[in-house]
PDB file of C-alpha atoms in Angstrom:
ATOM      1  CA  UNK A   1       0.000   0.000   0.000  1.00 83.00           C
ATOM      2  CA  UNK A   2       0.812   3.561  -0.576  1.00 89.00           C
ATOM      3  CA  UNK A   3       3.035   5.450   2.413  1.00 92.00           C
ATOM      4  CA  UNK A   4       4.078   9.408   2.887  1.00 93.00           C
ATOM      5  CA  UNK A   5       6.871   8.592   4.427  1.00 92.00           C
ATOM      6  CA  UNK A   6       7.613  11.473   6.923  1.00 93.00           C
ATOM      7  CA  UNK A   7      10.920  10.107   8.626  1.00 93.00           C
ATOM      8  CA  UNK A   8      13.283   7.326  10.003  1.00 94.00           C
ATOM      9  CA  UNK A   9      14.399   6.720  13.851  1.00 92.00           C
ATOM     10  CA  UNK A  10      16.397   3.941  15.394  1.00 90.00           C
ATOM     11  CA  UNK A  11      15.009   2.230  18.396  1.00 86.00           C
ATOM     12  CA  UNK A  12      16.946  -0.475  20.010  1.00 81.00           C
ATOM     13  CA  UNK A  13      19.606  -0.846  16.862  1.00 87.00           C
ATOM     14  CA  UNK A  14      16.129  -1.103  14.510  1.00 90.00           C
ATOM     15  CA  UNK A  15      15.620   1.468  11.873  1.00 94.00           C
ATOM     16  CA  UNK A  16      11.321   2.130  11.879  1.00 94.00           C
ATOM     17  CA  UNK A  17       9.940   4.048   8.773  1.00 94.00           C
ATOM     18  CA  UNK A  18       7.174   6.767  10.665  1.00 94.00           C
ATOM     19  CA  UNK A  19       4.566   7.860   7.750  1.00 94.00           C
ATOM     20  CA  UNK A  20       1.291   8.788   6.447  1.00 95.00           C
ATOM     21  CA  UNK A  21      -0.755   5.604   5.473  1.00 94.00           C
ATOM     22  CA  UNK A  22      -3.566   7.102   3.179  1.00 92.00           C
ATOM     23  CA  UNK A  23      -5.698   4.168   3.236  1.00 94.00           C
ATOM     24  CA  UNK A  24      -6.001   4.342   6.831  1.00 95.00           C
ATOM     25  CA  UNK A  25      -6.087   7.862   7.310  1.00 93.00           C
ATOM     26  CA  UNK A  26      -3.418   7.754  10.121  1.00 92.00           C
ATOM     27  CA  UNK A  27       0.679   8.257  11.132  1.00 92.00           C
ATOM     28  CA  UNK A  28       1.505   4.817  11.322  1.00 92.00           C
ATOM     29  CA  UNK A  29       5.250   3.267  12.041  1.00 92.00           C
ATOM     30  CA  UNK A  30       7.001   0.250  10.142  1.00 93.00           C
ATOM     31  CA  UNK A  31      10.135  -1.582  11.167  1.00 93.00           C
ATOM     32  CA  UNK A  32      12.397  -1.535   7.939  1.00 93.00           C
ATOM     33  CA  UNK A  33      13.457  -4.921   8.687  1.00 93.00           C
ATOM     34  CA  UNK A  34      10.046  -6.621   7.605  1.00 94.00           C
ATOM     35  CA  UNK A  35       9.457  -4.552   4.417  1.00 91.00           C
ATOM     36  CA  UNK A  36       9.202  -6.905   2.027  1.00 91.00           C
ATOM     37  CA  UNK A  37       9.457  -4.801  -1.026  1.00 90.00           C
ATOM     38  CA  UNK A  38       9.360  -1.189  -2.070  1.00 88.00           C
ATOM     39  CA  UNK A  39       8.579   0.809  -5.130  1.00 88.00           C
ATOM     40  CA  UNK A  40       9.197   4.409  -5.494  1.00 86.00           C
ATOM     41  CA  UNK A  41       6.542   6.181  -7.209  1.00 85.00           C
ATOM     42  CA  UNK A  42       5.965   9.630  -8.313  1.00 83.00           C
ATOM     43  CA  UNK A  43       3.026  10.601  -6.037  1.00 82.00           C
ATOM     44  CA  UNK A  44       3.554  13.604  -4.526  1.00 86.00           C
ATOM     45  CA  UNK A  45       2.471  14.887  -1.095  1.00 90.00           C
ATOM     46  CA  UNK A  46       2.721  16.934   1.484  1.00 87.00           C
ATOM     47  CA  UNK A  47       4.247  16.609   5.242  1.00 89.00           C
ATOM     48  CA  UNK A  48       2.275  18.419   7.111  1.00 90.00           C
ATOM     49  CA  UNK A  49       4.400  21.898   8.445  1.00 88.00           C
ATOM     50  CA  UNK A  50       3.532  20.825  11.938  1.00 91.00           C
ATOM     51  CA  UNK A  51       4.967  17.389  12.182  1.00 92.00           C
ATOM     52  CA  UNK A  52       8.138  17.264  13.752  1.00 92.00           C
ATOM     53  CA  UNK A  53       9.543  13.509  14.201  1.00 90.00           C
ATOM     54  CA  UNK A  54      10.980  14.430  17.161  1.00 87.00           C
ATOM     55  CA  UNK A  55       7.355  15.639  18.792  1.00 88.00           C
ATOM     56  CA  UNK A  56       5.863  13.117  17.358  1.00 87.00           C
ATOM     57  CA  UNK A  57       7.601  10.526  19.339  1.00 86.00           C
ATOM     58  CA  UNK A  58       8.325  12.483  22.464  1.00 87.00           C
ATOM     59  CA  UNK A  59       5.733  10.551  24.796  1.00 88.00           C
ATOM     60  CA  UNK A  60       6.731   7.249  23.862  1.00 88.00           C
ATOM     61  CA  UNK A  61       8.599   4.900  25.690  1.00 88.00           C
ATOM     62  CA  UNK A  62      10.306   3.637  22.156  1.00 85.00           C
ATOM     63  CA  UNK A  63       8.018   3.749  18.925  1.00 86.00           C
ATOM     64  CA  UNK A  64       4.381   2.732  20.089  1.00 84.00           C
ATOM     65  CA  UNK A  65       2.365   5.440  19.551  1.00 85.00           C
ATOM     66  CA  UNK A  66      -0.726   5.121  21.983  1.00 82.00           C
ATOM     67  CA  UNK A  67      -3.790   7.962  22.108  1.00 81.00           C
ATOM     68  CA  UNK A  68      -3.891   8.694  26.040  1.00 88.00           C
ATOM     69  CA  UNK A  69      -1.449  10.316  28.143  1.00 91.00           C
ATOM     70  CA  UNK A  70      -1.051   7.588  30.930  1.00 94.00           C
ATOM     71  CA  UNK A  71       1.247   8.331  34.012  1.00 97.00           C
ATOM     72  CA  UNK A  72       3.391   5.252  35.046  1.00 97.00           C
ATOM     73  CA  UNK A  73       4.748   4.701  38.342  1.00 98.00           C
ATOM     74  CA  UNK A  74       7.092   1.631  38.870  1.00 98.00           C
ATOM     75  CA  UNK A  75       8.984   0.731  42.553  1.00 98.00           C
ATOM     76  CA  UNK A  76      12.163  -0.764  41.416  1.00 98.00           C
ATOM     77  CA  UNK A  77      14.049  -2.567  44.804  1.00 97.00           C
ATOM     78  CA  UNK A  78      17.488  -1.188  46.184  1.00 96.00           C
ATOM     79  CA  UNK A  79      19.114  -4.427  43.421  1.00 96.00           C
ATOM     80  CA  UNK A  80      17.499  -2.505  40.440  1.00 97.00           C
ATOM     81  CA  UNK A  81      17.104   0.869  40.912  1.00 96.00           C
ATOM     82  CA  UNK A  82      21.147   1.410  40.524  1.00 95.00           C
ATOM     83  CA  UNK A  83      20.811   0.378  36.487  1.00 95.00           C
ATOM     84  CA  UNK A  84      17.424   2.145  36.338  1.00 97.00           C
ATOM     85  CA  UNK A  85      19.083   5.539  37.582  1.00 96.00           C
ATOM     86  CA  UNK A  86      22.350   5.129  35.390  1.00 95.00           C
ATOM     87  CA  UNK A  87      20.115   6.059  32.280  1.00 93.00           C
ATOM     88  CA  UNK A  88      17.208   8.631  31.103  1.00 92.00           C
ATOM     89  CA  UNK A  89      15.090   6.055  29.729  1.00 94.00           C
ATOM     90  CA  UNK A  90      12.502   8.530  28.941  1.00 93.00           C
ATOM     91  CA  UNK A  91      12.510  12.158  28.927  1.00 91.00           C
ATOM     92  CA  UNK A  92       9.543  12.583  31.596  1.00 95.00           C
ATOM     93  CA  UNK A  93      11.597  10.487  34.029  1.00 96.00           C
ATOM     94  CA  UNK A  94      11.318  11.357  37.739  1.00 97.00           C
ATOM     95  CA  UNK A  95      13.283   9.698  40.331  1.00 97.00           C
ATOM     96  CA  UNK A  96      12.182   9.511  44.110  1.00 97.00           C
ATOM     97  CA  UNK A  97      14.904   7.892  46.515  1.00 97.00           C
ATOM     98  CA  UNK A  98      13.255   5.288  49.100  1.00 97.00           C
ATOM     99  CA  UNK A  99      14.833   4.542  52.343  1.00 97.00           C
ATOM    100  CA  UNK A 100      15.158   1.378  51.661  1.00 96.00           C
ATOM    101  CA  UNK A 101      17.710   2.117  48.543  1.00 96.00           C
ATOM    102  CA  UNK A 102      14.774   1.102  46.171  1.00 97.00           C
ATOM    103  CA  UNK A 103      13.343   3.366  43.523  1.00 98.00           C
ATOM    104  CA  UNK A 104      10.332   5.064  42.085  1.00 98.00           C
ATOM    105  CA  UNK A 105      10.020   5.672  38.581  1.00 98.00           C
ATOM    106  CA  UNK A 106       7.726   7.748  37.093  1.00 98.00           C
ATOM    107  CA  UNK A 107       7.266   8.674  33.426  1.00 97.00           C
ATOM    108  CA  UNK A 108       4.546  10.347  31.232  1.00 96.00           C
ATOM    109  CA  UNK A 109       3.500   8.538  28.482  1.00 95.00           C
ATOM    110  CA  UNK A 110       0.973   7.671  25.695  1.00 91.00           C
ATOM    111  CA  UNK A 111       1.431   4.057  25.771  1.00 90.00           C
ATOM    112  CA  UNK A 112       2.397   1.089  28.087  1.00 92.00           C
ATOM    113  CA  UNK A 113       3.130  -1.584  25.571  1.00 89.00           C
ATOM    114  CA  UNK A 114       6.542  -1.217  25.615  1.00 91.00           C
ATOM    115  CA  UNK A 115       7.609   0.060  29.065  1.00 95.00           C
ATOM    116  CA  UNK A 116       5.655  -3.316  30.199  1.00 94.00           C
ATOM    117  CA  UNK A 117       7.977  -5.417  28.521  1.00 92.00           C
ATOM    118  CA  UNK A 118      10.662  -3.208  30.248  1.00 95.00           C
ATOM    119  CA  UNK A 119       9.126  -4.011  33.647  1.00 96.00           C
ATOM    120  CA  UNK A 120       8.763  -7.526  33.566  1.00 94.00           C
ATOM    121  CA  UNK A 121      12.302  -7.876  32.493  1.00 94.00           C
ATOM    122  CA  UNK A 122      13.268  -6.844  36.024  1.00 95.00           C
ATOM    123  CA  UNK A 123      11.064  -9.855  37.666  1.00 92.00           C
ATOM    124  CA  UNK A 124      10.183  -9.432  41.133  1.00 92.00           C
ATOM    125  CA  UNK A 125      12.459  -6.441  41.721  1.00 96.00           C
ATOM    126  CA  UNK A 126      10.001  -4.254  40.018  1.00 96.00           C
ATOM    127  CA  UNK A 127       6.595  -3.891  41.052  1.00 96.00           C
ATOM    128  CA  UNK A 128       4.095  -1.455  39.310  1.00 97.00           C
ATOM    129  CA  UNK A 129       2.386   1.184  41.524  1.00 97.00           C
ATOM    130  CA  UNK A 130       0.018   2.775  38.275  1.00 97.00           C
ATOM    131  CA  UNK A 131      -1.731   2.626  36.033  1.00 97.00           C
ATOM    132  CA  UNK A 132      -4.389  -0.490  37.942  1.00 95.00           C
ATOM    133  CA  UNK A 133      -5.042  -1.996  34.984  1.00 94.00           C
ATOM    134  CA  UNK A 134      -1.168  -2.352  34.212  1.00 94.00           C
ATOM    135  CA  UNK A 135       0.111  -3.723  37.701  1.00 95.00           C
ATOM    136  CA  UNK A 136      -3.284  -6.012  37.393  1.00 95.00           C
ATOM    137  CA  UNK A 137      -1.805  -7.165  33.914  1.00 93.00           C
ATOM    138  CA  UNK A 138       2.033  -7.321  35.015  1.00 93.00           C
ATOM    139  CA  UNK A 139       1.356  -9.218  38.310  1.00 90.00           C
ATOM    140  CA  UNK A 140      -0.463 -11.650  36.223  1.00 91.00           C
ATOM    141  CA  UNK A 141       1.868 -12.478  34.007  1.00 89.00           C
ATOM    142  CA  UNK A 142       4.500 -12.728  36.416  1.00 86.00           C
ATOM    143  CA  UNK A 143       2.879 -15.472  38.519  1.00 86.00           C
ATOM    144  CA  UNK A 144       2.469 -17.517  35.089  1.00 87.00           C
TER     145      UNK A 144
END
């Protein structure tokens, strides 16, 4: 199908293709890696003035793209929260200090899909104050 492509980020050593997709009347993101095929054509359009790459992608936690701002809070224990405070994983990243040497993480985002997988790959020594329906879903997966 037809694409405006609008620009090209790397996430995690993956290049991602962020575009118009006319036939679905949305911005829509595709990892490079699974394009099959392309075909340049001469179809012109036009980016629109007000998209900046940069903006568009500034409340995710990689390339999701969600609808909602959601506010995540995640308690990291004293054996994590060392590696999560060596980086700025996101730019709305707050830090609170515990007195136990644990961590909470907060962030401001649009979606959770990928800061979940982020979570869980911490086990048990991260534990997801909010969103509910997020610790509800992370718990659960954890006991299975």
């Amino acid at each position: 199908y037809d694409v405006h492509p609008y620009g090209l980020t790397c996430h995690r050593e993956t290049l991602y293709l962020i575009g118009f997709a006319p036939q679905h009347n949305e911005i829509r993101h595709w990892k490079i890696a699974r394009v099959e095929g392309a075909k340049l054509d001469v179809m012109p359009f036009q980016r629109p003035g007000e998209f900046k790459l940069e903006h568009h992608l500034a409340d995710s936690f990689g390339v999701y793209k969600g609808q909602k701002p959601v506010m995540v809070a995640v308690r990291f224990s004293h054996e994590a929260a060392r590696y999560v405070q060596e980086s700025q994983w996101h730019s709305s990243q707050k830090i609170e200090t515990l007195p136990d040497g644990g961590i909470v993480a907060r962030f401001k985002l649009n979606s959770t899909i990928e800061i979940k997988s982020w979570i869980l790959s911490f086990g048990i020594n991260a534990e997801v104050l909010e969103p509910v329906a997020m610790r509800t879903e992370v718990a659960q997966e954890l006991a299975q």
